[in-house]
mmCIF file of C-alpha atoms in Angstrom:
data_model
loop_
_atom_site.group_PDB
_atom_site.id
_atom_site.type_symbol
_atom_site.label_atom_id
_atom_site.label_comp_id
_atom_site.label_asym_id
_atom_site.label_seq_id
_atom_site.Cartn_x
_atom_site.Cartn_y
_atom_site.Cartn_z
ATOM 1 C CA MET B 1 0.000 0.000 0.000
ATOM 2 C CA ASP B 2 2.857 2.405 0.771
ATOM 3 C CA THR B 3 4.300 1.785 -2.689
ATOM 4 C CA LEU B 4 0.953 2.378 -4.396
ATOM 5 C CA ILE B 5 0.277 5.533 -2.349
ATOM 6 C CA MET B 6 3.665 6.993 -3.296
ATOM 7 C CA LEU B 7 3.119 6.025 -6.946
ATOM 8 C CA VAL B 8 -0.308 7.665 -7.181
ATOM 9 C CA ILE B 9 0.664 10.878 -5.370
ATOM 10 C CA THR B 10 3.913 11.234 -7.332
ATOM 11 C CA GLY B 11 2.183 10.545 -10.648
ATOM 12 C CA ILE B 12 -0.662 13.012 -10.128
ATOM 13 C CA VAL B 13 1.385 15.898 -8.703
ATOM 14 C CA SER B 14 4.195 15.449 -11.235
ATOM 15 C CA PHE B 15 1.742 15.426 -14.140
ATOM 16 C CA ILE B 16 0.004 18.591 -12.919
ATOM 17 C CA ILE B 17 3.339 20.420 -12.770
ATOM 18 C CA ALA B 18 5.077 18.804 -15.759
ATOM 19 C CA LEU B 19 2.269 19.366 -18.289
ATOM 20 C CA PRO B 20 2.391 23.195 -18.275
ATOM 21 C CA LEU B 21 6.208 23.043 -18.260
ATOM 22 C CA ALA B 22 6.169 20.819 -21.345
ATOM 23 C CA VAL B 23 3.675 23.092 -23.103
ATOM 24 C CA LEU B 24 5.783 26.177 -22.344
ATOM 25 C CA VAL B 25 8.925 24.508 -23.674
ATOM 26 C CA VAL B 26 7.170 23.442 -26.881
ATOM 27 C CA ILE B 27 5.552 26.790 -27.674
ATOM 28 C CA THR B 28 8.521 28.996 -26.682
ATOM 29 C CA LYS B 29 11.223 27.090 -28.584
ATOM 30 C CA PRO B 30 12.723 28.955 -31.577
ATOM 31 C CA ASP B 31 10.334 27.335 -34.071
ATOM 32 C CA GLY B 32 7.349 27.253 -31.702
ATOM 33 C CA ILE B 33 4.092 29.154 -32.019
ATOM 34 C CA ALA B 34 5.155 31.713 -29.376
ATOM 35 C CA PRO B 35 8.973 31.793 -29.480
ATOM 36 C CA ASN B 36 10.666 33.297 -26.456
ATOM 37 C CA LYS B 37 14.397 32.666 -26.134
ATOM 38 C CA ALA B 38 14.657 33.686 -22.470
ATOM 39 C CA VAL B 39 11.758 31.543 -21.222
ATOM 40 C CA PHE B 40 12.801 28.565 -23.350
ATOM 41 C CA TRP B 41 16.442 28.773 -22.242
ATOM 42 C CA ILE B 42 15.563 28.995 -18.538
ATOM 43 C CA LEU B 43 13.043 26.144 -18.598
ATOM 44 C CA ASP B 44 15.238 23.951 -20.776
ATOM 45 C CA LYS B 45 18.255 24.381 -18.486
ATOM 46 C CA ILE B 46 16.230 23.829 -15.290
ATOM 47 C CA ILE B 47 14.745 20.601 -16.657
ATOM 48 C CA ASN B 48 18.164 19.392 -17.816
ATOM 49 C CA LEU B 49 19.699 20.250 -14.440
ATOM 50 C CA PHE B 50 17.251 18.214 -12.397
ATOM 51 C CA ARG B 51 17.341 15.356 -14.897
ATOM 52 C CA ALA B 52 21.118 15.222 -14.502
ATOM 53 C CA ILE B 53 21.006 14.743 -10.714
ATOM 54 C CA PRO B 54 21.107 11.028 -9.803
ATOM 55 C CA PHE B 55 18.092 10.097 -7.687
ATOM 56 C CA VAL B 56 20.201 8.729 -4.827
ATOM 57 C CA ILE B 57 21.847 12.166 -4.558
ATOM 58 C CA LEU B 58 18.527 14.002 -4.895
ATOM 59 C CA ILE B 59 17.149 12.267 -1.782
ATOM 60 C CA PRO B 60 19.577 13.888 0.720
ATOM 61 C CA LEU B 61 19.486 17.176 -1.228
ATOM 62 C CA MET B 62 15.734 17.393 -0.647
ATOM 63 C CA MET B 63 15.879 16.561 3.078
ATOM 64 C CA GLY B 64 15.791 20.219 4.126
ATOM 65 C CA LEU B 65 12.771 20.981 1.921
ATOM 66 C CA THR B 66 11.052 17.805 3.087
ATOM 67 C CA ARG B 67 11.562 18.747 6.750
ATOM 68 C CA LEU B 68 10.279 22.254 6.030
ATOM 69 C CA ILE B 69 7.092 20.983 4.390
ATOM 70 C CA PHE B 70 6.268 17.842 6.375
ATOM 71 C CA HIS B 71 8.381 18.306 9.558
ATOM 72 C CA THR B 72 9.795 14.790 9.148
ATOM 73 C CA THR B 73 12.438 12.924 7.162
ATOM 74 C CA ILE B 74 11.079 9.383 7.501
ATOM 75 C CA GLY B 75 8.173 7.469 6.040
ATOM 76 C CA ILE B 76 6.089 8.244 2.973
ATOM 77 C CA LYS B 77 6.214 11.992 3.613
ATOM 78 C CA MET B 78 9.990 11.900 3.352
ATOM 79 C CA ALA B 79 9.794 10.167 -0.018
ATOM 80 C CA ILE B 80 7.173 12.355 -1.685
ATOM 81 C CA VAL B 81 9.318 15.481 -2.205
ATOM 82 C CA PRO B 82 12.359 13.826 -3.861
ATOM 83 C CA LEU B 83 10.084 11.536 -5.875
ATOM 84 C CA ILE B 84 8.109 14.474 -7.268
ATOM 85 C CA VAL B 85 11.177 16.662 -7.871
ATOM 86 C CA GLY B 86 12.946 13.784 -9.619
ATOM 87 C CA THR B 87 9.915 12.804 -11.708
ATOM 88 C CA ILE B 88 8.797 16.231 -12.965
ATOM 89 C CA PRO B 89 11.693 16.842 -15.405
ATOM 90 C CA PHE B 90 11.515 13.283 -16.760
ATOM 91 C CA MET B 91 7.763 13.538 -17.263
ATOM 92 C CA ALA B 92 8.073 17.014 -18.812
ATOM 93 C CA ARG B 93 10.506 15.646 -21.415
ATOM 94 C CA GLN B 94 8.214 12.726 -22.207
ATOM 95 C CA LEU B 95 5.218 15.020 -22.669
ATOM 96 C CA GLU B 96 7.309 17.441 -24.716
ATOM 97 C CA SER B 97 8.429 14.614 -27.011
ATOM 98 C CA ALA B 98 4.822 13.499 -27.465
ATOM 99 C CA MET B 99 3.706 17.010 -28.438
ATOM 100 C CA GLU B 100 6.577 17.373 -30.899
ATOM 101 C CA GLU B 101 5.352 14.253 -32.719
ATOM 102 C CA ILE B 102 2.379 16.272 -33.980
ATOM 103 C CA PRO B 103 2.973 17.036 -37.691
ATOM 104 C CA ASP B 104 3.946 20.641 -38.388
ATOM 105 C CA GLY B 105 1.210 20.769 -41.034
ATOM 106 C CA ILE B 106 -1.500 20.441 -38.392
ATOM 107 C CA VAL B 107 -0.039 23.309 -36.377
ATOM 108 C CA GLU B 108 0.389 25.461 -39.489
ATOM 109 C CA ALA B 109 -3.187 24.727 -40.554
ATOM 110 C CA SER B 110 -4.431 25.768 -37.115
ATOM 111 C CA ILE B 111 -2.518 29.056 -37.349
ATOM 112 C CA SER B 112 -3.848 29.746 -40.855
ATOM 113 C CA MET B 113 -7.402 29.150 -39.568
ATOM 114 C CA GLY B 114 -6.886 32.022 -37.126
ATOM 115 C CA MET B 115 -6.758 29.960 -33.942
ATOM 116 C CA SER B 116 -5.238 31.705 -30.932
ATOM 117 C CA THR B 117 -2.206 30.363 -29.074
ATOM 118 C CA TRP B 118 -4.432 29.061 -26.270
ATOM 119 C CA GLU B 119 -6.760 27.337 -28.764
ATOM 120 C CA ILE B 120 -3.804 25.664 -30.469
ATOM 121 C CA ILE B 121 -2.497 24.463 -27.113
ATOM 122 C CA CYS B 122 -5.865 22.999 -26.087
ATOM 123 C CA ASN B 123 -7.081 21.657 -29.441
ATOM 124 C CA VAL B 124 -3.811 20.599 -31.063
ATOM 125 C CA TYR B 125 -1.003 19.980 -28.589
ATOM 126 C CA LEU B 126 -3.177 18.529 -25.822
ATOM 127 C CA ARG B 127 -5.655 16.635 -27.986
ATOM 128 C CA GLN B 128 -3.958 15.499 -31.178
ATOM 129 C CA ASN B 129 -1.397 13.209 -29.581
ATOM 130 C CA ILE B 130 -3.039 11.811 -26.466
ATOM 131 C CA PRO B 131 -1.738 8.281 -27.240
ATOM 132 C CA GLY B 132 1.834 9.613 -27.328
ATOM 133 C CA MET B 133 1.421 11.310 -23.976
ATOM 134 C CA ILE B 134 -0.082 8.146 -22.477
ATOM 135 C CA ARG B 135 2.920 6.151 -23.696
ATOM 136 C CA GLY B 136 5.200 8.710 -22.072
ATOM 137 C CA LEU B 137 3.266 8.593 -18.799
ATOM 138 C CA THR B 138 3.463 4.801 -18.782
ATOM 139 C CA ILE B 139 7.243 4.941 -19.135
ATOM 140 C CA VAL B 140 7.470 7.511 -16.335
ATOM 141 C CA LEU B 141 5.269 5.577 -13.900
ATOM 142 C CA ILE B 142 7.276 2.400 -14.435
ATOM 143 C CA ALA B 143 10.474 4.371 -13.752
ATOM 144 C CA VAL B 144 8.896 5.787 -10.582
ATOM 145 C CA ILE B 145 8.420 2.233 -9.286
ATOM 146 C CA GLY B 146 12.192 1.854 -9.340
ATOM 147 C CA GLN B 147 12.674 5.166 -7.544
ATOM 148 C CA ILE B 148 10.163 4.158 -4.876
ATOM 149 C CA ALA B 149 12.178 1.007 -4.265
ATOM 150 C CA ILE B 150 15.273 3.213 -3.784
ATOM 151 C CA VAL B 151 13.650 5.531 -1.214
ATOM 152 C CA GLY B 152 12.517 2.424 0.632
ATOM 153 C CA THR B 153 16.152 1.741 1.452
ATOM 154 C CA VAL B 154 16.371 4.986 3.459
ATOM 155 C CA GLY B 155 13.290 4.489 5.599
ATOM 156 C CA ALA B 156 10.445 5.572 3.326
ATOM 157 C CA GLY B 157 8.550 2.311 3.546
ATOM 158 C CA GLY B 158 7.135 0.379 0.623
ATOM 159 C CA LEU B 159 8.428 -2.721 -1.109
ATOM 160 C CA GLY B 160 12.030 -1.489 -1.202
ATOM 161 C CA ASP B 161 12.036 -1.110 2.565
ATOM 162 C CA LEU B 162 10.534 -4.596 2.935
ATOM 163 C CA ALA B 163 13.210 -6.139 0.716
ATOM 164 C CA ILE B 164 16.052 -4.425 2.620
ATOM 165 C CA ARG B 165 14.862 -4.987 6.207
ATOM 166 C CA PHE B 166 13.729 -8.569 5.763
ATOM 167 C CA GLY B 167 15.159 -9.887 2.512
ATOM 168 C CA TRP B 168 18.700 -8.568 2.966
ATOM 169 C CA GLN B 169 19.318 -7.693 6.629
ATOM 170 C CA ARG B 170 17.584 -10.837 7.940
ATOM 171 C CA GLN B 171 18.570 -13.035 4.978
ATOM 172 C CA MET B 172 14.899 -13.919 4.305
ATOM 173 C CA TRP B 173 15.295 -14.517 0.584
ATOM 174 C CA ASP B 174 11.701 -15.656 0.168
ATOM 175 C CA ILE B 175 10.650 -12.095 1.092
ATOM 176 C CA THR B 176 12.955 -10.762 -1.635
ATOM 177 C CA PHE B 177 11.374 -13.023 -4.232
ATOM 178 C CA VAL B 178 7.870 -11.996 -3.132
ATOM 179 C CA VAL B 179 8.852 -8.321 -3.452
ATOM 180 C CA LEU B 180 10.201 -8.947 -6.963
ATOM 181 C CA ILE B 181 6.996 -10.718 -7.969
ATOM 182 C CA LEU B 182 4.860 -7.878 -6.571
ATOM 183 C CA LEU B 183 6.942 -5.277 -8.429
ATOM 184 C CA LEU B 184 6.591 -7.305 -11.629
ATOM 185 C CA ILE B 185 2.821 -7.488 -11.159
ATOM 186 C CA ILE B 186 2.524 -3.731 -10.527
ATOM 187 C CA ILE B 187 4.678 -2.879 -13.558
ATOM 188 C CA SER B 188 2.745 -5.314 -15.763
ATOM 189 C CA ILE B 189 -0.571 -3.789 -14.704
ATOM 190 C CA ILE B 190 0.692 -0.261 -15.423
ATOM 191 C CA GLN B 191 1.956 -1.358 -18.854
ATOM 192 C CA TRP B 192 -1.302 -3.159 -19.654
ATOM 193 C CA ILE B 193 -3.422 -0.140 -18.676
ATOM 194 C CA GLY B 194 -1.138 2.153 -20.705
ATOM 195 C CA ASP B 195 -1.346 -0.064 -23.801
ATOM 196 C CA TRP B 196 -5.131 -0.339 -23.438
ATOM 197 C CA LEU B 197 -5.542 3.450 -23.170
ATOM 198 C CA VAL B 198 -3.285 3.970 -26.203
ATOM 199 C CA ARG B 199 -5.447 1.607 -28.273
ATOM 200 C CA LYS B 200 -8.625 3.341 -27.103
ATOM 201 C CA THR B 201 -7.381 6.850 -27.876
ATOM 202 C CA THR B 202 -5.606 6.173 -31.180
ATOM 203 C CA HIS B 203 -7.464 7.611 -34.173
#
């Protein structure tokens, strides 16, 4: 349950923050519909910076912010901040890549029809490649499962914590195998749901 709670919270919050970031990067790039070199450069460098930080280093870096927000550095609350901070740039890049798969002709046609920037964002970027964004989200959520297992090793709970405390420290290898099977089941379910949604939204 701890693993699923961290997965759901991280996925929802990261998506809410990453989506507008991805849209801003796409529309402000040099060949975007609203080019802005300063905004694009700042966002691009910030995303690259946080993507470059290994997750095991991000955990202690976020301890101060975690303590400030939740007044604790153990349990699920400790894990949420580094998980979200580490997931946002990865998710933003996945969503950005999905939006860039939209043919330039569709965007150009929308501009020639007199659509505003906001209308193009809503009706083209956010609607024309929903399957691509779902594929990106599936990849991100599966990666988050691995990150959740990592934070479990530093007292955040979840399956990673179970594998370390029982499977490794107490040499209960059957617990390790059970954890692996549970992780495989969770990842398979996420992949199956993602593939099903892609088939349903492809047109």
